[in-house]
Short mmCIF file of C-alpha atoms in Angstrom, two decimals:
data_model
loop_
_atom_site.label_atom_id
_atom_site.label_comp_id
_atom_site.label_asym_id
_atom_site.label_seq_id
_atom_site.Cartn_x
_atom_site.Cartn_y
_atom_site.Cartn_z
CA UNK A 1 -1.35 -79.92 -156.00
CA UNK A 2 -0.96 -81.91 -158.80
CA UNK A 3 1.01 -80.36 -162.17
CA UNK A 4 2.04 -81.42 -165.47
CA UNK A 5 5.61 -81.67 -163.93
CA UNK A 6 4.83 -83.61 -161.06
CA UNK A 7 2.70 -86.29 -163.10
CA UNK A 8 6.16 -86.70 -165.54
CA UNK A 9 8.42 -86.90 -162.85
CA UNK A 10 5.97 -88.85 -161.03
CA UNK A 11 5.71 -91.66 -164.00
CA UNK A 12 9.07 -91.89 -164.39
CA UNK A 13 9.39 -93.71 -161.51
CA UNK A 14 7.93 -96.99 -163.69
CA UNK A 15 11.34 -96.47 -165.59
CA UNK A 16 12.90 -99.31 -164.73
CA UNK A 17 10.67 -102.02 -166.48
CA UNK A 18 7.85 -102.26 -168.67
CA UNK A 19 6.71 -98.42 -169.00
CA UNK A 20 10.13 -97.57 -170.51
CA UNK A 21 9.97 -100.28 -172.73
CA UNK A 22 6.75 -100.04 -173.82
CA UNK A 23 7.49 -95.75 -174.73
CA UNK A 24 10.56 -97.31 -176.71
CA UNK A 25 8.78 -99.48 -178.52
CA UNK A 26 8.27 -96.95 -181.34
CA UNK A 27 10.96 -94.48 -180.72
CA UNK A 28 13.47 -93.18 -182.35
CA UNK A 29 16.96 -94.59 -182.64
CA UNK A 30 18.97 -92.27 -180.59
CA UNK A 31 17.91 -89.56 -177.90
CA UNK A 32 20.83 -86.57 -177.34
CA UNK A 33 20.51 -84.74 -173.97
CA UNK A 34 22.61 -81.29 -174.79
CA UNK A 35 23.20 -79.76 -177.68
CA UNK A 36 26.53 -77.93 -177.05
CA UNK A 37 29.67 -79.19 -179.52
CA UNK A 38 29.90 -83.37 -178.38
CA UNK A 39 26.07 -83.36 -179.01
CA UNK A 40 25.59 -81.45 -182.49
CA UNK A 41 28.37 -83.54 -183.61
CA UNK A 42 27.00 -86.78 -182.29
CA UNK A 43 23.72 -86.28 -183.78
CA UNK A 44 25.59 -85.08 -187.44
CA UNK A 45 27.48 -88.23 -187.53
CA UNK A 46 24.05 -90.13 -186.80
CA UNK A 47 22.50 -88.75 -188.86
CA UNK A 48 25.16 -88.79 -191.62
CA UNK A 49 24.54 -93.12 -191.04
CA UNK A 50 21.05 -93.06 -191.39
CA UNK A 51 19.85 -92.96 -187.97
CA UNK A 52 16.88 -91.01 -186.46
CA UNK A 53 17.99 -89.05 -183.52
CA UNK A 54 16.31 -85.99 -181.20
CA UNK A 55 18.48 -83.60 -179.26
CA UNK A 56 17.00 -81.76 -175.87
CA UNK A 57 18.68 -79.06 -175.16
CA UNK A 58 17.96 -77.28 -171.43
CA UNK A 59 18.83 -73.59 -172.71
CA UNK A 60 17.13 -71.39 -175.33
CA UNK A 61 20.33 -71.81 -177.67
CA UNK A 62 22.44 -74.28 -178.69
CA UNK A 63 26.25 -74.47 -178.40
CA UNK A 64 26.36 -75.38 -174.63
CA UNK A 65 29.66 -73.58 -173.10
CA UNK A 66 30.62 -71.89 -176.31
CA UNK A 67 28.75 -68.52 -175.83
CA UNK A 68 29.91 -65.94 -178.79
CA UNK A 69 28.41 -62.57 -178.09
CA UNK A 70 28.85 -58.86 -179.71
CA UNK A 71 30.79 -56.29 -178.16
CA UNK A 72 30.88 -53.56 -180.29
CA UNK A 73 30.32 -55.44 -183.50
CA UNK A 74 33.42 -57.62 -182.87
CA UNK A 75 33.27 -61.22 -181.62
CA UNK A 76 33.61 -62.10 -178.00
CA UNK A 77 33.56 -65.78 -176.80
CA UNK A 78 32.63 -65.97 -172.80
CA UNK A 79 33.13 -69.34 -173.11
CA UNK A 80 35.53 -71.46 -175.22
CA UNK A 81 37.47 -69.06 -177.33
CA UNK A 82 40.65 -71.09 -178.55
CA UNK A 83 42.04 -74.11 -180.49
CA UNK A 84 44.86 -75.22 -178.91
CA UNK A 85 48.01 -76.80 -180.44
CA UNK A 86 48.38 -75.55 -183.64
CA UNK A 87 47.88 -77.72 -187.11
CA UNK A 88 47.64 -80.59 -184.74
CA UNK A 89 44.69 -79.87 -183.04
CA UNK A 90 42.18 -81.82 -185.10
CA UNK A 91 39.53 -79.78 -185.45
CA UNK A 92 41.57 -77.62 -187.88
CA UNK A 93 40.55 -79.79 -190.85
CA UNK A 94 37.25 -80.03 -189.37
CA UNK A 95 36.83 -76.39 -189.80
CA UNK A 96 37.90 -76.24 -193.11
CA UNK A 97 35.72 -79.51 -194.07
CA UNK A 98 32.77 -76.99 -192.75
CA UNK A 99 34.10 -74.00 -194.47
CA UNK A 100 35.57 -72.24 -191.69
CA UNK A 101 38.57 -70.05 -191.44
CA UNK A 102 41.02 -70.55 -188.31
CA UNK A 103 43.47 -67.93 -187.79
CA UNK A 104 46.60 -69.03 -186.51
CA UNK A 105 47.79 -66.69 -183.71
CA UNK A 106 51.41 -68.73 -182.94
CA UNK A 107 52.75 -68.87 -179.91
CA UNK A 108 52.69 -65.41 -178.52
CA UNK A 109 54.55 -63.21 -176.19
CA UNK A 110 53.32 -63.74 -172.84
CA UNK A 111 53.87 -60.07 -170.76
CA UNK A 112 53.94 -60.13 -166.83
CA UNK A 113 52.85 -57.20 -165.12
CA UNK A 114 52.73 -56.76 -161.26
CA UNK A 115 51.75 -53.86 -159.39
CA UNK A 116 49.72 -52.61 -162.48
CA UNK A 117 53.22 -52.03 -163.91
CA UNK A 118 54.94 -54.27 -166.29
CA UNK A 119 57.65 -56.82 -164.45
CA UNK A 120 61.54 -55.90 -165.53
CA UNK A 121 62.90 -58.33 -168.33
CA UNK A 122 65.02 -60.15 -165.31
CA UNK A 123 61.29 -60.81 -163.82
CA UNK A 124 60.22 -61.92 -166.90
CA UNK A 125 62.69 -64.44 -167.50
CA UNK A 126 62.69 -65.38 -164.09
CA UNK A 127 58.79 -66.38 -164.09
CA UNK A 128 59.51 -68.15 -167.15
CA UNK A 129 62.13 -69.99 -165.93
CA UNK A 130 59.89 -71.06 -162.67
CA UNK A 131 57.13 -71.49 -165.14
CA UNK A 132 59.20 -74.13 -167.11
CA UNK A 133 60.51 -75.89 -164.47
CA UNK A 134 57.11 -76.21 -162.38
CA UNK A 135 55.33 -77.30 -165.39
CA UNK A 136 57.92 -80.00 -166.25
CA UNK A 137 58.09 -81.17 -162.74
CA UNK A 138 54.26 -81.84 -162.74
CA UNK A 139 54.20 -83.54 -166.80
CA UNK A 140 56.97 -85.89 -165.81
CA UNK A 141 55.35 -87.11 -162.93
CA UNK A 142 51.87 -87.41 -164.37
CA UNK A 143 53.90 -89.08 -167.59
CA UNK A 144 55.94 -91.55 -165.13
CA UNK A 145 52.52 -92.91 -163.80
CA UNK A 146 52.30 -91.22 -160.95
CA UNK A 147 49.32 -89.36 -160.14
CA UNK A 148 49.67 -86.90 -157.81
CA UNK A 149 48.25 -83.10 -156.35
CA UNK A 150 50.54 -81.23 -158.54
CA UNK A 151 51.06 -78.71 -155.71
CA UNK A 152 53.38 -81.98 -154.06
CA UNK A 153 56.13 -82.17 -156.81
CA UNK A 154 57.30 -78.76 -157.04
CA UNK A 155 57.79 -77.47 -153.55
CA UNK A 156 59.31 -74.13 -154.21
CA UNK A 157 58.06 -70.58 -153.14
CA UNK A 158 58.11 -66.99 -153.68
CA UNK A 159 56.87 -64.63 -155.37
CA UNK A 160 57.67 -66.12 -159.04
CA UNK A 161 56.37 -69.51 -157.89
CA UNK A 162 53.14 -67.90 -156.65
CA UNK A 163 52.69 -66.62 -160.16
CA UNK A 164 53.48 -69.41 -162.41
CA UNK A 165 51.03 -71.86 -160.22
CA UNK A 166 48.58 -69.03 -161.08
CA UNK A 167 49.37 -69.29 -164.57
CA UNK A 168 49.82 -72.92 -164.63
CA UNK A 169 46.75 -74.31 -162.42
CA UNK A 170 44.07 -72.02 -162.17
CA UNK A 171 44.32 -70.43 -165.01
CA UNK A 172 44.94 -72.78 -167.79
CA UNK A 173 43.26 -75.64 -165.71
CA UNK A 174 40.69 -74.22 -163.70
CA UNK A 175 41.82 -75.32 -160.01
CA UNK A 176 44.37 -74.29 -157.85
CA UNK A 177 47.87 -76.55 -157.46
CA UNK A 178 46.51 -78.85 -154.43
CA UNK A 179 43.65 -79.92 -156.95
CA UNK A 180 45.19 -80.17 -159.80
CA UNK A 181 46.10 -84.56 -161.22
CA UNK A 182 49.85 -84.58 -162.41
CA UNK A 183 48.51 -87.47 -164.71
CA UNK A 184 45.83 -84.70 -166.12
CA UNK A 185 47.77 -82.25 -167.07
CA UNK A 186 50.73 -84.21 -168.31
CA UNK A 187 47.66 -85.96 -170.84
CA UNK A 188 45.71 -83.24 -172.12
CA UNK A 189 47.52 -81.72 -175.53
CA UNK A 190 47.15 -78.59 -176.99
CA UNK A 191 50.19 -76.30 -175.30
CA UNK A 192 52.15 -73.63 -177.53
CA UNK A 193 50.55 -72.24 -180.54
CA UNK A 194 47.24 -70.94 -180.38
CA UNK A 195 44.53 -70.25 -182.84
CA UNK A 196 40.48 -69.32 -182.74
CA UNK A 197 37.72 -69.71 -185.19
CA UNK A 198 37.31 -66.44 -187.38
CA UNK A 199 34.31 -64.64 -186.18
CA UNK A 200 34.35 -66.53 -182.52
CA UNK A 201 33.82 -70.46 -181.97
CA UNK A 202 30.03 -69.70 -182.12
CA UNK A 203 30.45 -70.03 -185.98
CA UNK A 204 31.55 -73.55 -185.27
CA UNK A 205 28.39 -74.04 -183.40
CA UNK A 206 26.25 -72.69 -186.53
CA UNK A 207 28.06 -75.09 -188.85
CA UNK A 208 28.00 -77.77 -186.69
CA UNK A 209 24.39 -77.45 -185.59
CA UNK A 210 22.67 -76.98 -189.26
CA UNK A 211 19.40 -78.72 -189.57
CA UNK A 212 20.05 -81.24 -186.49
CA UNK A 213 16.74 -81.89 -184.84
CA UNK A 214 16.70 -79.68 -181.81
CA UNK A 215 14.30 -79.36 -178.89
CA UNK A 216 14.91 -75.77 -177.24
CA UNK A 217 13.92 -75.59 -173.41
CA UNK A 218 13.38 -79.02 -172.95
CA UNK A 219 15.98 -79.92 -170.14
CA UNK A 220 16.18 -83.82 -169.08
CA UNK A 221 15.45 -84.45 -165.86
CA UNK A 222 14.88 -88.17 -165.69
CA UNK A 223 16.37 -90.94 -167.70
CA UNK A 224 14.69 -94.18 -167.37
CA UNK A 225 16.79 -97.23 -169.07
CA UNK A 226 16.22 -100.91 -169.36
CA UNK A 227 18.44 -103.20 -171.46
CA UNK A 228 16.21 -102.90 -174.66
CA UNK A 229 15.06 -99.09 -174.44
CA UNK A 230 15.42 -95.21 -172.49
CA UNK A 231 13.17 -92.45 -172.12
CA UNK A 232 13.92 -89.07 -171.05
CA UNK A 233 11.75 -87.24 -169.25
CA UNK A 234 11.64 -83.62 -168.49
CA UNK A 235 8.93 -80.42 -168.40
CA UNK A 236 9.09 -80.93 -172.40
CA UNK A 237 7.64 -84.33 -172.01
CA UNK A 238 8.95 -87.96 -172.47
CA UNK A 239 11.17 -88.69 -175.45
CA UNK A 240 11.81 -92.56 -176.08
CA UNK A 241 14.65 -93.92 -177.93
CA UNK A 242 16.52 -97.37 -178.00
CA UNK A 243 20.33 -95.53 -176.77
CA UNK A 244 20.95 -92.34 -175.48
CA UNK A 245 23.87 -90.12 -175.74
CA UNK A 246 24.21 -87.72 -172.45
CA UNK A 247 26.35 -84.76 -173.05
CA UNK A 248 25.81 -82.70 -170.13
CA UNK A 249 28.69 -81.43 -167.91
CA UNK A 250 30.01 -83.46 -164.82
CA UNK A 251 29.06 -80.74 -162.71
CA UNK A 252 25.42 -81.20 -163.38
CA UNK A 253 25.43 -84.89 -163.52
CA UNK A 254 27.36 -84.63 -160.10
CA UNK A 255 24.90 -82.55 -158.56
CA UNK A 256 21.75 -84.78 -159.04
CA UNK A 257 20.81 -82.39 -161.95
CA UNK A 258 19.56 -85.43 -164.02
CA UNK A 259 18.53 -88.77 -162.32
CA UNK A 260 18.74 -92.07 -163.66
CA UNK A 261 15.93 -94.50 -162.63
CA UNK A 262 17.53 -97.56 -162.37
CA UNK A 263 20.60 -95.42 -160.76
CA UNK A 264 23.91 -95.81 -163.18
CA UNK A 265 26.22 -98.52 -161.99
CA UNK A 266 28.67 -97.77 -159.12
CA UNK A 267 31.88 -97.56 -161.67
CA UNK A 268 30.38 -94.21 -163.85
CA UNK A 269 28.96 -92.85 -160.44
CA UNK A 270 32.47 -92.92 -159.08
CA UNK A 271 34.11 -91.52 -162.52
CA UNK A 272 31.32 -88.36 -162.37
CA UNK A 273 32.65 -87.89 -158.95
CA UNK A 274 36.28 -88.00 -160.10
CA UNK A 275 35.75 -85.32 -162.52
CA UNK A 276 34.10 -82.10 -160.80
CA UNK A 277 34.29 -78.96 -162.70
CA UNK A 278 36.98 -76.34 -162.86
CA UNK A 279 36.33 -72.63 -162.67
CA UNK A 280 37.23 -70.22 -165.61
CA UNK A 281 35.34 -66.97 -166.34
CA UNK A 282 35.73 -64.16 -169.31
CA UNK A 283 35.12 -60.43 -169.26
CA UNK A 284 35.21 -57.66 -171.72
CA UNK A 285 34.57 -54.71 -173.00
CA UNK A 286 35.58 -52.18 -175.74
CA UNK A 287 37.72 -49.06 -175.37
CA UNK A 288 36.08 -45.92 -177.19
CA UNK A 289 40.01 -44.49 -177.75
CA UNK A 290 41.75 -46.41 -180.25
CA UNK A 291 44.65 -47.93 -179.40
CA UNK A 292 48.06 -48.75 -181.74
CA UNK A 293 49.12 -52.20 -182.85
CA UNK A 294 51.99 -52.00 -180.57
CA UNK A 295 49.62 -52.44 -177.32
CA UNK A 296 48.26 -55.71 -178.89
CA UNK A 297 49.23 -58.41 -176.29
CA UNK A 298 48.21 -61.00 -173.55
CA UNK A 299 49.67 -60.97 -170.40
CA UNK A 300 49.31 -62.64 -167.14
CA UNK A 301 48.80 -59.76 -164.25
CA UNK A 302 48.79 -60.39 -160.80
CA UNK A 303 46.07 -58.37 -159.46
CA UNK A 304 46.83 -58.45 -155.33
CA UNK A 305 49.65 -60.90 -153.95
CA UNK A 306 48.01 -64.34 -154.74
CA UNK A 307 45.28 -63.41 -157.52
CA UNK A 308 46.33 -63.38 -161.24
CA UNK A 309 44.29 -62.56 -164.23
CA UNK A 310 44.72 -63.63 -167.96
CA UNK A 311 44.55 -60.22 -170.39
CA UNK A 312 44.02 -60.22 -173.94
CA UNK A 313 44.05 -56.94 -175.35
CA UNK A 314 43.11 -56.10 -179.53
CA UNK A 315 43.90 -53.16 -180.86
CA UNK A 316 42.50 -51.26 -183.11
CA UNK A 317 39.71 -48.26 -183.81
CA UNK A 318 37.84 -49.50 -181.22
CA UNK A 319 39.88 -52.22 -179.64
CA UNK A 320 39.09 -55.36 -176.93
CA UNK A 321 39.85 -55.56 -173.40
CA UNK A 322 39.42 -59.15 -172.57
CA UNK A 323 40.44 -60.91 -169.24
CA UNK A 324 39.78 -64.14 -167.49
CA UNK A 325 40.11 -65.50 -163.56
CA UNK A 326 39.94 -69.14 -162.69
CA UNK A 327 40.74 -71.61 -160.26
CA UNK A 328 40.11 -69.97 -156.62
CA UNK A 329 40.10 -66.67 -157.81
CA UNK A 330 37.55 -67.76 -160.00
CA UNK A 331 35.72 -69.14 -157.59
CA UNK A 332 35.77 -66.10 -154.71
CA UNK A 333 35.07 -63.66 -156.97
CA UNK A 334 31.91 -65.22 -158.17
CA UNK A 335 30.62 -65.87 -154.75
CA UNK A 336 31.34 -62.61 -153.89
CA UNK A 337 29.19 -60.69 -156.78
CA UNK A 338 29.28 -58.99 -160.36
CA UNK A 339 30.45 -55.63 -158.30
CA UNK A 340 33.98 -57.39 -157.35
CA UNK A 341 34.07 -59.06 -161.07
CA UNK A 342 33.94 -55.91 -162.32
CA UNK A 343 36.28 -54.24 -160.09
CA UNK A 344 39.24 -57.15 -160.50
CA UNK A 345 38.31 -56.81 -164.46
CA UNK A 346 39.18 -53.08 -164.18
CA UNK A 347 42.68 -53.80 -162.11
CA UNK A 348 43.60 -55.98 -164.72
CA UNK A 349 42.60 -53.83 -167.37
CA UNK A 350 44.30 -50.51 -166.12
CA UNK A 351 47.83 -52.43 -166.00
CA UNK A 352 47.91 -52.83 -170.29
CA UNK A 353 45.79 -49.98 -170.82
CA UNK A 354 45.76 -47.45 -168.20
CA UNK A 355 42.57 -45.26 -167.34
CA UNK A 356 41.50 -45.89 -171.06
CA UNK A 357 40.13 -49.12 -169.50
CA UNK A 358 37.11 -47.50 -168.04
CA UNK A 359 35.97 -45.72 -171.86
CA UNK A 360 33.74 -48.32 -172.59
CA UNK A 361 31.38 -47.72 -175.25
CA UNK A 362 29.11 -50.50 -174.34
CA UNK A 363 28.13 -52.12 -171.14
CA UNK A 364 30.49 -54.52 -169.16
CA UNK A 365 30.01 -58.30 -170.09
CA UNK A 366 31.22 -61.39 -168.30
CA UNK A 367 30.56 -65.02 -168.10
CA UNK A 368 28.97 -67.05 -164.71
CA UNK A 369 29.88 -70.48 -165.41
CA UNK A 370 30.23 -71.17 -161.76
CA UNK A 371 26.66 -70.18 -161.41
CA UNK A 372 24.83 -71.55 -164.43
CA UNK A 373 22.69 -74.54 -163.41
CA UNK A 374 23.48 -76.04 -167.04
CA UNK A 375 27.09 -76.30 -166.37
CA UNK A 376 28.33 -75.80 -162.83
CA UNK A 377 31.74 -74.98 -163.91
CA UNK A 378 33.89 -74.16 -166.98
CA UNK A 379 35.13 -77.57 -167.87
CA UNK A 380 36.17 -80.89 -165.99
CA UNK A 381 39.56 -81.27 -163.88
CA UNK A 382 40.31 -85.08 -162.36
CA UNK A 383 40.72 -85.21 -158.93
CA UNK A 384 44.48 -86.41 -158.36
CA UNK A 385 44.62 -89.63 -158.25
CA UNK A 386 42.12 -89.80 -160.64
CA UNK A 387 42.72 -89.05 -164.03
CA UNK A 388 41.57 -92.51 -165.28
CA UNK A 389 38.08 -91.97 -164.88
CA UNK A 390 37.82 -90.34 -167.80
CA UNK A 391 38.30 -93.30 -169.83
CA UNK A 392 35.78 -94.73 -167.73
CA UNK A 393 32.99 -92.09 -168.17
CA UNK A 394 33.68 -92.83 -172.13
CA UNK A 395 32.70 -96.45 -171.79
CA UNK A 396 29.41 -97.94 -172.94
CA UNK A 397 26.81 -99.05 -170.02
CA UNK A 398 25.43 -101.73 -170.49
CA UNK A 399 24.63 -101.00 -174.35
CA UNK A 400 22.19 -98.69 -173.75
CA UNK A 401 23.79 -95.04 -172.71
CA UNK A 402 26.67 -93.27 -173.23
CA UNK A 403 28.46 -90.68 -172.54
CA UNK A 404 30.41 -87.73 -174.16
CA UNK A 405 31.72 -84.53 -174.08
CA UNK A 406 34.89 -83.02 -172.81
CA UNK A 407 35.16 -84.97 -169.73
CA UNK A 408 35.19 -88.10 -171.33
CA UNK A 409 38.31 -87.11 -173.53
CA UNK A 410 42.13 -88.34 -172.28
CA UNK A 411 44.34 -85.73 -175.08
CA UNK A 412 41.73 -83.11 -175.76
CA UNK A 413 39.94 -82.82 -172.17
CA UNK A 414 38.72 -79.31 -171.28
CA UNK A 415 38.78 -77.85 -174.81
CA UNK A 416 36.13 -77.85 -177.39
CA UNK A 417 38.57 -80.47 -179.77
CA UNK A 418 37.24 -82.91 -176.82
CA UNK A 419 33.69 -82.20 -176.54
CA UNK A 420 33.83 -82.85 -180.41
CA UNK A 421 35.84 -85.93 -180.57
CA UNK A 422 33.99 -87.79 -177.96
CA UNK A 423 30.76 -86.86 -179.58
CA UNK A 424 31.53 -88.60 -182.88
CA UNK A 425 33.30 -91.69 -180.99
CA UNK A 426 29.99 -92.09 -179.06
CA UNK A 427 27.90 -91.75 -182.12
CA UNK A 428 30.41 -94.73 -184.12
CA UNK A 429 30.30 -96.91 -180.91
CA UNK A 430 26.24 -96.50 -181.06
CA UNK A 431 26.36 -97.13 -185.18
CA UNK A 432 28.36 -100.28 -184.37
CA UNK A 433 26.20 -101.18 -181.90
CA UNK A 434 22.98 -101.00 -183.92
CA UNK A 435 24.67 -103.30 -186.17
CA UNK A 436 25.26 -105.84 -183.88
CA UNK A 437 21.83 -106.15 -182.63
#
């Protein structure tokens, strides 16, 4: 049977010569596949230049993996939640620029608790003594050049060890040791003081997303390129441009979820395939018992022998029980349902808060990033060995695409300072491109 979607898809395979060309021909400047942070802030910078731009964006919102919802009438991000790295992280002065107000949260106390009891003060200091000295053995080598699993340059074991890798890797970023670059992690910034976006990063998202051009349900699944022109074609229809900006995550790129007709050259093939996704999922929900200032905290709680969970907890009338899995726990847990999610939530909940963790007053919410066919994953992790692909993603090809987003940042990979970095360097590069036609 013939559809509407099989005609598209069907023409697109004249992409590589004078069909694409001949769509362009009258197009707009720029076409932005995904509207999350690199893209909103690639199309604001073009269209700050004068520029004429369209962004398609696959979901019914915009924002990409920040994903602010309401629990209780408070704020809760199930995706990107915090600015890393203090007054240096960049995108503090963007906020303000926008009218934004970051609170600055410091460096706080990190509790551990094990056997849904909280660790003695000798555990404590001995986890952060392991948790120092792994994490320096893995920077220096990934700072010396060498790039490396991370789980091969710090051999130790025990109990303490099993916790700070937990900590370390899958928690912070999103893989377990034996996948984890040493060059990665000793390049991406942002340790030590924390801070978030008053009112959840989805704010950030508003500002940065105000009166861009935006095509809702319209995900790419084609991109047909010459050296003069692209079109992107999809169940929306057929966009044409002269450049395009792609902002979707490795994991869909990886996974065939957008083709390119010509196929990309073998050098950004290989650097998607260097940079699969990491796993890291949130869950909340509110406590109908208040709870005093004093049990304000995060801690790290090792829920089983192996399994550790990340535990924000805000206090208040009706405080927050936040916690997050990632890495392999992240990834077992969603393959084995909601019903388990739930249930490791709950552990991890009971350890801060006791049996007041199951008074919710609204129901149980929790990211799938692992499962959403727009992302695949949380946010992008090198494969050791690696970690210089990212620099390669970022790169131009041939004139006519590029590429942006978190992936495709060295300092500021995984966080939403990367996504919207890389977006305005892709927009400049395509501005001084233009130029030099």
């Amino acid at each position: 049977m013939t559809t509407r979607r099989s005609v598209l898809l069907g023409a697109s395979a004249l992409a590589a010569q004078g069909w694409v060309a001949g769509c362009a021909a009258g197009g707009i400047d720029v076409v932005i596949v995904g509207a999350g942070i690199a893209g909103l802030t690639a199309a604001r910078t073009l269209l700050d230049a004068g520029r004429s731009v369209v962004v398609l964006e696959a979901r019914t919102r915009i924002g990409g993996r920040v994903d602010t919802r309401s629990l209780s009438g408070r704020p809760f991000d199930a995706g990107a939640a915090w600015l890393h790295g203090g007054a240096g992280n960049p995108l503090h002065a963007e906020a303000g620029r926008l009218g934004l107000r970051v609170e600055d949260l410091g460096t706080p106390d990190t509790w551990l608790y094990e056997n849904a009891r909280r660790a003695t003060s000798d555990a404590e200091a001995d986890f952060a003594r392991t948790y120092a000295a792994l994490a320096d053995a893995v920077e220096s080598a990934g700072s010396a050049g060498f790039d490396r699993p991370a789980a091969e340059v710090f051999t130790a074991t025990g109990p303490d060890v099993t916790a700070a890798w937990a900590a370390y890797a899958d928690l912070d970023f999103g893989v377990p040791p034996a996948e984890l670059s040493t060059r990665d992690a000793s390049a991406i910034e942002g340790g030590g003081a924390q801070s978030r976006i008053a009112g959840g990063m989805g704010r950030l998202v508003e500002a940065l997303g105000r009166d861009i051009p935006v095509r809702l349900e319209w995900p790419v699944q084609r991109i047909g390129w010459t050296a003069r022109s692209v079109v992107a074609v999809g169940i929306g229809g057929v966009v044409a441009a002269r450049r395009a900006i792609i902002t979707v995550p490795t994991g869909v790129l990886g996974s065939g979820g957008v083709v390119f007709d010509p196929p990309l050259p073998d050098r950004w093939i290989r650097a998607i395939q260097a940079l699969p996704m990491g796993q890291y999922e949130r869950a909340g929900h509110a406590i109908a018992t208040p709870l005093p200032a004093s049990a304000a905290g995060q801690a790290l709680v090792m829920v089983g022998p192996t399994d550790a969970a990340w535990v924000e907890v805000e206090a208040g009338a009706q405080p927050l029980v936040v916690s997050a899995e990632g890495g392999a726990a992240a990834r077992r847990l969603l393959s084995e349902g909601p019903a388990a999610r739930r249930a490791f939530h709950d552990a991890a909940a009971r350890a801060l808060v006791g049996e007041r963790a199951g008074e919710m007053v609204e129901e149980f919410v929790m990211s799938t990033w692992g499962a959403d066919p727009h992302a695949r994953g949380a946010y992008s992790a090198a494969l050791p060995g690696r970690a210089d692909q990212r620099a390669v993603l970022a790169s131009p090809v041939e004139g006519r695409l590029w590429f942006a987003g978190e992936a495709t940042s060295t300092a500021w990979a995984q966080q939403v300072t990367g996504a919207w970095e890389s977006g305005r360097e892709a927009a400049r590069s395509v501005l001084a491109a233009i130029a030099a036609d």
